[in-house]
PDB file of C-alpha atoms and ligand atoms in Angstrom:
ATOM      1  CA  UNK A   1     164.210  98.560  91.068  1.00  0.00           C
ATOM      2  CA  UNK A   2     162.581 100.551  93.688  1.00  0.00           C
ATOM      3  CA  UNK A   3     159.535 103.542  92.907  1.00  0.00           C
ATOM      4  CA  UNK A   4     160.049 106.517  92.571  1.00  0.00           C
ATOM      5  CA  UNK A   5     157.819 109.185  95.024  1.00  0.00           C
ATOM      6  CA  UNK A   6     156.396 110.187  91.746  1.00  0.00           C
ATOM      7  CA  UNK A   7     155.359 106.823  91.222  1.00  0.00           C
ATOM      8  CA  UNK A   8     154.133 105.934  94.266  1.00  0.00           C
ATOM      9  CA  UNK A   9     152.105 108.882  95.046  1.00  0.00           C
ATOM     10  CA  UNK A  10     150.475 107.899  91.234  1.00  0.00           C
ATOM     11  CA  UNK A  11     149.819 104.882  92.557  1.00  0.00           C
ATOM     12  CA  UNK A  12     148.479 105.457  95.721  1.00  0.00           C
ATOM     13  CA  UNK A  13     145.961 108.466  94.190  1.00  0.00           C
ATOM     14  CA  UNK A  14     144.727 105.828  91.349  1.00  0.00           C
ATOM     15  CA  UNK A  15     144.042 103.117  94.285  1.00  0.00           C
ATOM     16  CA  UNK A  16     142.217 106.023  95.942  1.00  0.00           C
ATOM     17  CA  UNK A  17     140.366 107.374  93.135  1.00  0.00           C
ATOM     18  CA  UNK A  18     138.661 103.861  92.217  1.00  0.00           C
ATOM     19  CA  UNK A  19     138.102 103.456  95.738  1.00  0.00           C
ATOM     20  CA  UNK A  20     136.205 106.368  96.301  1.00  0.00           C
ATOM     21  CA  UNK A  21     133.854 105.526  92.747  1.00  0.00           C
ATOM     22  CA  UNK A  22     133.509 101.911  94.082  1.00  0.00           C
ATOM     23  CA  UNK A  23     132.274 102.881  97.814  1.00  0.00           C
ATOM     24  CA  UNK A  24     129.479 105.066  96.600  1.00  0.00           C
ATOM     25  CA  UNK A  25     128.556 103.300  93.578  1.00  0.00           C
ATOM     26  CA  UNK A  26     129.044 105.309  91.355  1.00  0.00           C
ATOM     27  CA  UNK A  27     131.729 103.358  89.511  1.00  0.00           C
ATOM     28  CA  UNK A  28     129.063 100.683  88.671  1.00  0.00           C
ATOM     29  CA  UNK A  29     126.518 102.847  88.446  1.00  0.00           C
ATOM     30  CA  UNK A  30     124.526 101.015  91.481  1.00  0.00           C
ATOM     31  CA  UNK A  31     120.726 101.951  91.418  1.00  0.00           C
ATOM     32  CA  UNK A  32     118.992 103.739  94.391  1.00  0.00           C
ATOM     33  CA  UNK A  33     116.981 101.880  97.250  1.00  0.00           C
ATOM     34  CA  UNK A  34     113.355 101.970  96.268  1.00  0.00           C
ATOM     35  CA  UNK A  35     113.405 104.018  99.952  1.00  0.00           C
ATOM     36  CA  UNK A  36     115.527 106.602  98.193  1.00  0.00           C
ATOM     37  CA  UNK A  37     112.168 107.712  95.450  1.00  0.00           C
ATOM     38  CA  UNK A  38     114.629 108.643  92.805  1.00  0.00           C
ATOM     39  CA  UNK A  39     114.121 106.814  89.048  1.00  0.00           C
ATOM     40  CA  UNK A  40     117.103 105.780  88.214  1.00  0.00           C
ATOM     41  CA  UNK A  41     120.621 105.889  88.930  1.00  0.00           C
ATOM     42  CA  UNK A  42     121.508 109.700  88.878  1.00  0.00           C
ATOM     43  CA  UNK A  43     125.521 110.578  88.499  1.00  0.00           C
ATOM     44  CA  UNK A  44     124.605 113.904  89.778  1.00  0.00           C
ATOM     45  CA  UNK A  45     122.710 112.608  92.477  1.00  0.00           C
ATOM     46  CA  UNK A  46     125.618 110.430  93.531  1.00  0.00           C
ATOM     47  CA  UNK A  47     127.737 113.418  93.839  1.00  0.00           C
ATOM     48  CA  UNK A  48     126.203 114.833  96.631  1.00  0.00           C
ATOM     49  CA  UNK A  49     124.869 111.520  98.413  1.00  0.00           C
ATOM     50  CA  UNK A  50     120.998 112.409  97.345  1.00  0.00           C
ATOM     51  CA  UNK A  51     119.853 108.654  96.777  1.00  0.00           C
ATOM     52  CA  UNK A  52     120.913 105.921  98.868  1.00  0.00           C
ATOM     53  CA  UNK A  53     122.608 102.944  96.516  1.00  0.00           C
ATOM     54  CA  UNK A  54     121.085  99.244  96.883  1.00  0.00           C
ATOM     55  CA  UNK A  55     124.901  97.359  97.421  1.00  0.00           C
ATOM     56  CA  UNK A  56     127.736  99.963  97.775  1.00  0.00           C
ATOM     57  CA  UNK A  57     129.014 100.749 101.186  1.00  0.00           C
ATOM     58  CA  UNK A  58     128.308 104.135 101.356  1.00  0.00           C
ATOM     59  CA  UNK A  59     125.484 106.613 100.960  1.00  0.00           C
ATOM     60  CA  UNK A  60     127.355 110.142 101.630  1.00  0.00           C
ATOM     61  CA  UNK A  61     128.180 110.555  97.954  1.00  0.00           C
ATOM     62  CA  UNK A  62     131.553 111.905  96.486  1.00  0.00           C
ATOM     63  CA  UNK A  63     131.917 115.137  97.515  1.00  0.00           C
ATOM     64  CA  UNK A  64     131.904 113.582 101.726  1.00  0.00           C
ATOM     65  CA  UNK A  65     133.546 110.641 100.433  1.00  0.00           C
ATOM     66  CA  UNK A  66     136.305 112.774  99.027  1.00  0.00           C
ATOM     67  CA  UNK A  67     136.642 115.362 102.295  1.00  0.00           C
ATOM     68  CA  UNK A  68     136.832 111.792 104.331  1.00  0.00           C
ATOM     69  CA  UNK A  69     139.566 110.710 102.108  1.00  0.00           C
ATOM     70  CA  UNK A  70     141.417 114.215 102.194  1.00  0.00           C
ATOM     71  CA  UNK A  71     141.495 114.709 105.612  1.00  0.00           C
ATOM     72  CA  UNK A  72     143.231 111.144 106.328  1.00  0.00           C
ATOM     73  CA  UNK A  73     145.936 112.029 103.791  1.00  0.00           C
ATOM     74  CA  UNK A  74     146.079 115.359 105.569  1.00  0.00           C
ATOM     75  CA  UNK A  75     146.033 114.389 109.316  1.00  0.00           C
ATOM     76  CA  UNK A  76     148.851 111.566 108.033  1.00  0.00           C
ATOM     77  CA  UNK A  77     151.011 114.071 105.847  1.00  0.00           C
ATOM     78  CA  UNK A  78     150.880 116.172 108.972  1.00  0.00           C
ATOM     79  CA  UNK A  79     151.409 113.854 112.131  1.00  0.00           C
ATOM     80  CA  UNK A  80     148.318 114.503 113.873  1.00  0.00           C
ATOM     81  CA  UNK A  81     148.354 111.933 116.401  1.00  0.00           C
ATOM     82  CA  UNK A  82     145.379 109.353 116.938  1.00  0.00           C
ATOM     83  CA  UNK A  83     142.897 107.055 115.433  1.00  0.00           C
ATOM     84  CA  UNK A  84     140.064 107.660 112.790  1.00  0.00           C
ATOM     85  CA  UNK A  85     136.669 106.961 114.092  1.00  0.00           C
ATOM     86  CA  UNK A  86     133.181 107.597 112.644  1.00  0.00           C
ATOM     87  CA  UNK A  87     130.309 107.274 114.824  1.00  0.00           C
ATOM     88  CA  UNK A  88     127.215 106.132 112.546  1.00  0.00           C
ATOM     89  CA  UNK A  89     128.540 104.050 109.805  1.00  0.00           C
ATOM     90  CA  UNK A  90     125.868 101.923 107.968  1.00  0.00           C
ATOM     91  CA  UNK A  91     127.174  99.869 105.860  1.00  0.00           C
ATOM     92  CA  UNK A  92     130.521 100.490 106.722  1.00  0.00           C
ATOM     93  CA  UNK A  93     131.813 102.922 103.441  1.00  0.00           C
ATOM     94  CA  UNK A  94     133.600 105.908 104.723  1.00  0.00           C
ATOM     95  CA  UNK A  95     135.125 103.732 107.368  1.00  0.00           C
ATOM     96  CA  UNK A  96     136.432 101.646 104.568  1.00  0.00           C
ATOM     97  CA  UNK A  97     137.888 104.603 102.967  1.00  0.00           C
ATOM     98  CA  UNK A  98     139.441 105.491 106.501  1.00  0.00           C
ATOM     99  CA  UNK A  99     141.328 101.910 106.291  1.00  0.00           C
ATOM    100  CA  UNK A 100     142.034 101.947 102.812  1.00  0.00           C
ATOM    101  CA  UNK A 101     144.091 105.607 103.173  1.00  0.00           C
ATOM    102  CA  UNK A 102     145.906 103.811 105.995  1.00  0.00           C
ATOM    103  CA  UNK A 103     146.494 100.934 104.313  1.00  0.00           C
ATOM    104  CA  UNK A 104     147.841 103.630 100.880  1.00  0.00           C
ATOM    105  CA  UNK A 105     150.239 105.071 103.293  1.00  0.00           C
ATOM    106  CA  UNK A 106     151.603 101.532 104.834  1.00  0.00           C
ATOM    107  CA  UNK A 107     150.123 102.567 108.257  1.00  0.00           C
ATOM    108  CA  UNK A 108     150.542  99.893 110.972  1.00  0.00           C
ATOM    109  CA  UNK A 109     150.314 102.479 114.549  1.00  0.00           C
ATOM    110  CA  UNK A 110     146.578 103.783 113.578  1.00  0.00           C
ATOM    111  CA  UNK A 111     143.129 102.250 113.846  1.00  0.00           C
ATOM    112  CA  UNK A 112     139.785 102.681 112.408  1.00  0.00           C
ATOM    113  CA  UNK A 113     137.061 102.843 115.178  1.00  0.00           C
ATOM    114  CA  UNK A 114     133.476 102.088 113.373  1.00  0.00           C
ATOM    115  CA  UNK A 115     130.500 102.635 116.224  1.00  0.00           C
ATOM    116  CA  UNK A 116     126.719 101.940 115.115  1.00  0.00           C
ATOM    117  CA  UNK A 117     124.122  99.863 116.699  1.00  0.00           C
ATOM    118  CA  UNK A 118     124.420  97.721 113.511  1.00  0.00           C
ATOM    119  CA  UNK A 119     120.728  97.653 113.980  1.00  0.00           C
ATOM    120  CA  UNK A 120     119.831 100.673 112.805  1.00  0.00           C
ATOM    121  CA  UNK A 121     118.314 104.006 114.841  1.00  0.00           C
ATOM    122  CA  UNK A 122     117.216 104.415 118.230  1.00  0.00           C
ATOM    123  CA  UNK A 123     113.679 105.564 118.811  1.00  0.00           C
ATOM    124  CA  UNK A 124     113.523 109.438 119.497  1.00  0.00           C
ATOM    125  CA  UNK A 125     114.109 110.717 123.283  1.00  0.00           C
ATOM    126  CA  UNK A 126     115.645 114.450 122.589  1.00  0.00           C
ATOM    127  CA  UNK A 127     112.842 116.834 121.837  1.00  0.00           C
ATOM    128  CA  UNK A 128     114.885 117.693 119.176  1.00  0.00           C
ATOM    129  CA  UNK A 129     114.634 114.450 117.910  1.00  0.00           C
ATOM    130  CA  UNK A 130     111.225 114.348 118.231  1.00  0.00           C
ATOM    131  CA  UNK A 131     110.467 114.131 114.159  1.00  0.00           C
ATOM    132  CA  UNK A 132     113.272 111.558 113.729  1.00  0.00           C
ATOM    133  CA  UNK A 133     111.089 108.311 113.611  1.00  0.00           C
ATOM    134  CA  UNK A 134     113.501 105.697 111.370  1.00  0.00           C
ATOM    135  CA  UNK A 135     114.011 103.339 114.201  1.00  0.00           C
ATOM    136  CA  UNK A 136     111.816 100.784 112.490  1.00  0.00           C
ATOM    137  CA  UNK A 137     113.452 101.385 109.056  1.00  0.00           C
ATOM    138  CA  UNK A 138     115.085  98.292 107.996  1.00  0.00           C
ATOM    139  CA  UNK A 139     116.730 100.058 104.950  1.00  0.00           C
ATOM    140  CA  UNK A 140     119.339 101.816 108.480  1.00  0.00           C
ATOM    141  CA  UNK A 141     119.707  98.432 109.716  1.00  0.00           C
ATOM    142  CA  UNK A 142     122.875  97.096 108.706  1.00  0.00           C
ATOM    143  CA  UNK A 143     124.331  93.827 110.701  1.00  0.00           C
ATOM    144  CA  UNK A 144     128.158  93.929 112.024  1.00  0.00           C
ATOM    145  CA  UNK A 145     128.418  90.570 110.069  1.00  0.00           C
ATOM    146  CA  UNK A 146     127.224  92.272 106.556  1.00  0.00           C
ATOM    147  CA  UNK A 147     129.996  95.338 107.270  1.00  0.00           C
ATOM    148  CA  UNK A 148     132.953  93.113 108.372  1.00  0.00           C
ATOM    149  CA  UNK A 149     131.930  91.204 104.820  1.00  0.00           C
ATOM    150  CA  UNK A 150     131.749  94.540 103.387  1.00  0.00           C
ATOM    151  CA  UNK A 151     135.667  95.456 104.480  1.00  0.00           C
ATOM    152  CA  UNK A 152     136.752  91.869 103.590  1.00  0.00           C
ATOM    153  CA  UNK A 153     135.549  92.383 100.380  1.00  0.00           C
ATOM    154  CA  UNK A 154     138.214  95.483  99.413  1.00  0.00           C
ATOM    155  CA  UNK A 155     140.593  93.267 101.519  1.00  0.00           C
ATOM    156  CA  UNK A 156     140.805  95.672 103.802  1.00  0.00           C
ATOM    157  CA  UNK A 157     138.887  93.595 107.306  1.00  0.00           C
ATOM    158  CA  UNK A 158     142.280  93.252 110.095  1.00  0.00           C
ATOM    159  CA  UNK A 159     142.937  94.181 113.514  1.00  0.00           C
ATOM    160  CA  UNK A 160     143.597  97.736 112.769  1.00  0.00           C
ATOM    161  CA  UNK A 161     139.786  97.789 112.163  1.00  0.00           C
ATOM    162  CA  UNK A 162     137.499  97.820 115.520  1.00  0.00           C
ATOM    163  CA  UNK A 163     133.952  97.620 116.269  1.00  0.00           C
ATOM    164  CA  UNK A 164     132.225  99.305 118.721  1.00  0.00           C
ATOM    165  CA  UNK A 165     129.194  97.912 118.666  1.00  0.00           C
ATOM    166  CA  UNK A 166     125.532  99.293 120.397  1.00  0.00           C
ATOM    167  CA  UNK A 167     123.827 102.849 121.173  1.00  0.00           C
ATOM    168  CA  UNK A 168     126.363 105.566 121.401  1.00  0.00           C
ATOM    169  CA  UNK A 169     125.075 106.429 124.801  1.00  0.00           C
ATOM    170  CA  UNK A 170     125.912 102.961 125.836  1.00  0.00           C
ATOM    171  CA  UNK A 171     129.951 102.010 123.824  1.00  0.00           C
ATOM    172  CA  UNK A 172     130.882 106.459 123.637  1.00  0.00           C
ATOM    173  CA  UNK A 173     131.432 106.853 127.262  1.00  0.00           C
ATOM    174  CA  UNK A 174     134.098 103.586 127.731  1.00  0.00           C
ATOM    175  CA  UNK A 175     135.081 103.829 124.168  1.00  0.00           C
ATOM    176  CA  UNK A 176     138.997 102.277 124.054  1.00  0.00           C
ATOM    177  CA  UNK A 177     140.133 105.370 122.125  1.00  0.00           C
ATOM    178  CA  UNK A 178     142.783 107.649 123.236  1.00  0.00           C
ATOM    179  CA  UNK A 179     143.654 109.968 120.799  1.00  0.00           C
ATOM    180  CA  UNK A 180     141.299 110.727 117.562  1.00  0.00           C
ATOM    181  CA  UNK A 181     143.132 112.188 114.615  1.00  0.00           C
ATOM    182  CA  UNK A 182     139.710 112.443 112.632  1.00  0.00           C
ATOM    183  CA  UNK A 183     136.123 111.895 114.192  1.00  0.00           C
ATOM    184  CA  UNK A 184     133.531 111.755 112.041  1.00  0.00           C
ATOM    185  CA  UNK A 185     129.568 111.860 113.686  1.00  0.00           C
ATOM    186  CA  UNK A 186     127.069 110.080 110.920  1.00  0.00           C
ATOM    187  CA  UNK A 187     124.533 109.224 113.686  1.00  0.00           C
ATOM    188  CA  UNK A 188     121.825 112.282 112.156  1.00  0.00           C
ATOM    189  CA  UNK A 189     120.279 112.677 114.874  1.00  0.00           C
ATOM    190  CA  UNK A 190     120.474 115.240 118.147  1.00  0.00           C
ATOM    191  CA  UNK A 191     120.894 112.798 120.441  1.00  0.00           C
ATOM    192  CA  UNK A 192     123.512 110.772 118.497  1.00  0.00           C
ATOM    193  CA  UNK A 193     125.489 113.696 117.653  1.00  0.00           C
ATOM    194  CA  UNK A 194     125.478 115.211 121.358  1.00  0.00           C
ATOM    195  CA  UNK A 195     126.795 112.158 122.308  1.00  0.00           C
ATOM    196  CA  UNK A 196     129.351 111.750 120.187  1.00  0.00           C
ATOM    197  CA  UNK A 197     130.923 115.309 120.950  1.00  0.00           C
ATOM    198  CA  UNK A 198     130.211 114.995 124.874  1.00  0.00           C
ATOM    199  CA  UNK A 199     132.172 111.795 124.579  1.00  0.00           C
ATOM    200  CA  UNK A 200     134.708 111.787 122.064  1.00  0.00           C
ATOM    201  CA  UNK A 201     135.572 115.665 121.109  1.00  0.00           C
ATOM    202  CA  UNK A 202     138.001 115.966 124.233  1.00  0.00           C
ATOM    203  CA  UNK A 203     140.038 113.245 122.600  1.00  0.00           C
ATOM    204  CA  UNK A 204     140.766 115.010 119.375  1.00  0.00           C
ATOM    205  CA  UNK A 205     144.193 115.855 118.935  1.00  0.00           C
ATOM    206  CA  UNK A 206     145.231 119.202 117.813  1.00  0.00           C
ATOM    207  CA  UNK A 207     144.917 119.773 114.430  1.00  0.00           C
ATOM    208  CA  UNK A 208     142.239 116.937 114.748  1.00  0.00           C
ATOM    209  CA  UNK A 209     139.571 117.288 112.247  1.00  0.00           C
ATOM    210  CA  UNK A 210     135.867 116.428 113.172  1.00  0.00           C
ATOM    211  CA  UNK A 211     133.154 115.929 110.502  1.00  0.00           C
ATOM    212  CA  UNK A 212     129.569 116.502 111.067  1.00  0.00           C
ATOM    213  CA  UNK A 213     128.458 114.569 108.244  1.00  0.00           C
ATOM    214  CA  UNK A 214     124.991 116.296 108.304  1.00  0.00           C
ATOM    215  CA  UNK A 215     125.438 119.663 109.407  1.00  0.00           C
ATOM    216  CA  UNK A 216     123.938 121.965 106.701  1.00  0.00           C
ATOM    217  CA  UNK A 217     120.924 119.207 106.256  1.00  0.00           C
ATOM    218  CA  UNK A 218     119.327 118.320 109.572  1.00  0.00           C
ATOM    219  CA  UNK A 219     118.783 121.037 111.792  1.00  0.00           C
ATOM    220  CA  UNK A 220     118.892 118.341 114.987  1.00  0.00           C
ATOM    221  CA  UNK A 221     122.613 117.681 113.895  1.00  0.00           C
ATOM    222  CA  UNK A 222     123.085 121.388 113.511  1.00  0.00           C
ATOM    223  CA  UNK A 223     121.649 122.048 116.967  1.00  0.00           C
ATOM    224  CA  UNK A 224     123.740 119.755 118.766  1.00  0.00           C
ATOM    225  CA  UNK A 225     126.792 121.168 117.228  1.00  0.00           C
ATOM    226  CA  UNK A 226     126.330 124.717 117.528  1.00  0.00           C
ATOM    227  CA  UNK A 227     125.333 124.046 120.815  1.00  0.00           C
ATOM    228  CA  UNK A 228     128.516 122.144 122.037  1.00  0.00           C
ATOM    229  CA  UNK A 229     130.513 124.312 120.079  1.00  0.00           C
ATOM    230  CA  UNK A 230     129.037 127.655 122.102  1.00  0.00           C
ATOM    231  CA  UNK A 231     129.298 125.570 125.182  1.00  0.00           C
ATOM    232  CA  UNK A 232     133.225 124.651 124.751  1.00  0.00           C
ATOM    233  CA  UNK A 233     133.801 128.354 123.087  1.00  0.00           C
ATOM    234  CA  UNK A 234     134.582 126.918 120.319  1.00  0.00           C
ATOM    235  CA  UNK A 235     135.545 129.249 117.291  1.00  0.00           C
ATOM    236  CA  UNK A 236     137.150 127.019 114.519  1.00  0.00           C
ATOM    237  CA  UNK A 237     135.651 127.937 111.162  1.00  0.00           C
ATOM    238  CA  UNK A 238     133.011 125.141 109.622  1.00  0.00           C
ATOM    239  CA  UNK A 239     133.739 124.601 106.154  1.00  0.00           C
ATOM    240  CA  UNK A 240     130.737 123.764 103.937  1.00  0.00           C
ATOM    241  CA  UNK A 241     131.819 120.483 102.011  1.00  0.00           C
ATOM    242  CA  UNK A 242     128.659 119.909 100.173  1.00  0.00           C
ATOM    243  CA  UNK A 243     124.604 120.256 100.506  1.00  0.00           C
ATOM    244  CA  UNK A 244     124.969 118.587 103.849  1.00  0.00           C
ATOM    245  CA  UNK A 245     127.886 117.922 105.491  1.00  0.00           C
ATOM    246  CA  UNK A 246     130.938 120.327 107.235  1.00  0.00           C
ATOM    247  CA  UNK A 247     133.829 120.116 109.245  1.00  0.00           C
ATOM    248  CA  UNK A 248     136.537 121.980 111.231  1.00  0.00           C
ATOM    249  CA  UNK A 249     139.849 121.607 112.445  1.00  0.00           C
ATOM    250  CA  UNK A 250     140.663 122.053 116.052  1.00  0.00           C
ATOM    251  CA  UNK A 251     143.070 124.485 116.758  1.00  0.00           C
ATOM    252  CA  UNK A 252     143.856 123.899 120.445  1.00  0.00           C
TER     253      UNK A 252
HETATM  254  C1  LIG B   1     123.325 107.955 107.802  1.00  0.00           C
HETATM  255  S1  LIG B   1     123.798 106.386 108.366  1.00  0.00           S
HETATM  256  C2  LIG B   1     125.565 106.427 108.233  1.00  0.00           C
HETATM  257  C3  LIG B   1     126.101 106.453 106.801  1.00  0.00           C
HETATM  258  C4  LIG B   1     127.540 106.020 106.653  1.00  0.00           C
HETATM  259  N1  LIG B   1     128.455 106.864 107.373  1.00  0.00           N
HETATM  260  C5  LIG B   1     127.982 105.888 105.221  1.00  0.00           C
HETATM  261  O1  LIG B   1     129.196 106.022 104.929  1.00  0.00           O
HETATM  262  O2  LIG B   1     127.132 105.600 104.362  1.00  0.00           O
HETATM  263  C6  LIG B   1     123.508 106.541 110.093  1.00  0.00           C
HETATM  264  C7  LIG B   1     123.933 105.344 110.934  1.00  0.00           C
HETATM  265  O3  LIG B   1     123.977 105.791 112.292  1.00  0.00           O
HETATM  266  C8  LIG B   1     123.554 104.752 113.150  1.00  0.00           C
HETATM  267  N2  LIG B   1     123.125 105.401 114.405  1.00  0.00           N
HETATM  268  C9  LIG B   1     122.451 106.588 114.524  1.00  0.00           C
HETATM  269  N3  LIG B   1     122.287 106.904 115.821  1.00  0.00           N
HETATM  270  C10 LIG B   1     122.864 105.913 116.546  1.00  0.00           C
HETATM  271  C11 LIG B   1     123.039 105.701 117.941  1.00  0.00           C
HETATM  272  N4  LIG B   1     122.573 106.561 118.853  1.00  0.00           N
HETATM  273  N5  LIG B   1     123.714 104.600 118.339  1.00  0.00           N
HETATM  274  C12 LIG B   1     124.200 103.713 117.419  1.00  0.00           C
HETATM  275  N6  LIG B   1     124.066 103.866 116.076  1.00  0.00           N
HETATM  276  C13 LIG B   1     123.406 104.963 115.640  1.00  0.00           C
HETATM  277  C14 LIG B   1     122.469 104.035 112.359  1.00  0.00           C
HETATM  278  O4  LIG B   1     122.369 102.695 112.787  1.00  0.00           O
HETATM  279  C15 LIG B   1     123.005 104.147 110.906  1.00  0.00           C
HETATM  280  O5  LIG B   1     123.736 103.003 110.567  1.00  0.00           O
END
């Protein structure tokens, strides 16, 4: 006997749901990094993405986690045409939750384009960066090897997952991308962030949504955004998702 669309769409939001717990440890109440200074696993903390976990997959907490999740469903529900990248992913989280709403809605034509170093930050150039010194952190540096582990793990590592692997100024510019339903920029810094938008934002579809993951935190991410966006006259409203991060969706 076949499911109803009641059923399904049950299904689908309780496969979601436990996702979403699992990726930023909150379901098994994973305790912060010793980097993080926080005693203790803190639920409230783990809302907002405060602490960094020791072992889940994601540090943006559930409020981010959530917008990443709702904007898939949303770009899907709507047909907004392209792939879902983040640039900046760590240890790979919110790009799982990208595959894992494709793989909720049985979709084969859309990929999930994770860029990072894999080796953590670059050392400052931007003046604007110029505070930013966690290229020697080895909390940041995550290897490509540990992340593809990380997706096979929720059974989610295929070839509708790619790579892109090394500085953003260095994979952005040749990136094999055509159309990007959602980009989402994670790399903190100016620099990162600038060239992320310089390289990427032109291939957002309409009705595209792009995520600055760290917008209302770190005035460097701020800067390069408010900067691109007065440069490209761009006037879609930012919507505040949490302490840190916002996003619009481009109109045109
Ligand atoms: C805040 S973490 C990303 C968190 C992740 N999105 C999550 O779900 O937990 C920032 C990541 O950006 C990467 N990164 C920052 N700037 C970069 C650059 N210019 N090129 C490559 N990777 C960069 C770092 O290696 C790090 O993995």
């Amino acid at each position: 006997m076949e499911s109803s669309p009641v059923e399904v769409d049950h299904v689908r939001a309780a496969y979601l749901d436990l996702m979403q717990e699992s990726l930023i440890g909150r379901l098994n109440e994973d305790p912060p990094l010793p980097a993080s200074k926080v005693d203790g696993y803190r639920a409230d903390y783990r809302d907002q993405g405060w602490d960094w976990p020791s072992k889940a997959p994601s540090m943006i907490g559930a409020q981010r986690m959530s917008n990443v999740r709702t904007q898939c469903e949303r770009v899907i529900r709507e047909g907004v045409p392209g792939d879902l990248m983040e640039t900046g992913v760590w240890r790979g989280g919110a790009c799982i939750m990208m595959r894992a709403v494709l793989s909720a809605y049985a979709i084969r034509d859309r990929r999930v384009i994770a860029a990072d170093s894999f080796d953590g930050f670059p050392a400052p150039s931007a003046p604007a960066d110029a505070g930013f010194q966690f290229s020697d952190h080895d909390a940041f540096a995550v290897p490509l090897e540990e992340v593809k582990a990380a997706f096979a793990r929720y059974r989610l590592l295929d070839d509708q997952v790619v790579f892109l692997k090394g500085f953003f100024k260095d994979t952005l510019p040749s990136a094999p991308v055509e159309a990007l339903a959602i980009l989402r920029l994670d790399g903190d810094m100016y620099e990162s962030t600038m060239d992320g938008l310089v390289n990427l934002y032109r291939k957002v579809s309409p009705g595209g949504t792009l995520i600055a993951d760290d917008y209302y935190l770190f005035e460097a991410q701020r800067k390069a955004v408010d900067e691109f966006r007065a440069e490209h006259d761009i006037a879609d409203p930012i919507v505040r998702i949490d302490h840190f991060g916002g996003y619009w969706i481009k109109c045109a």
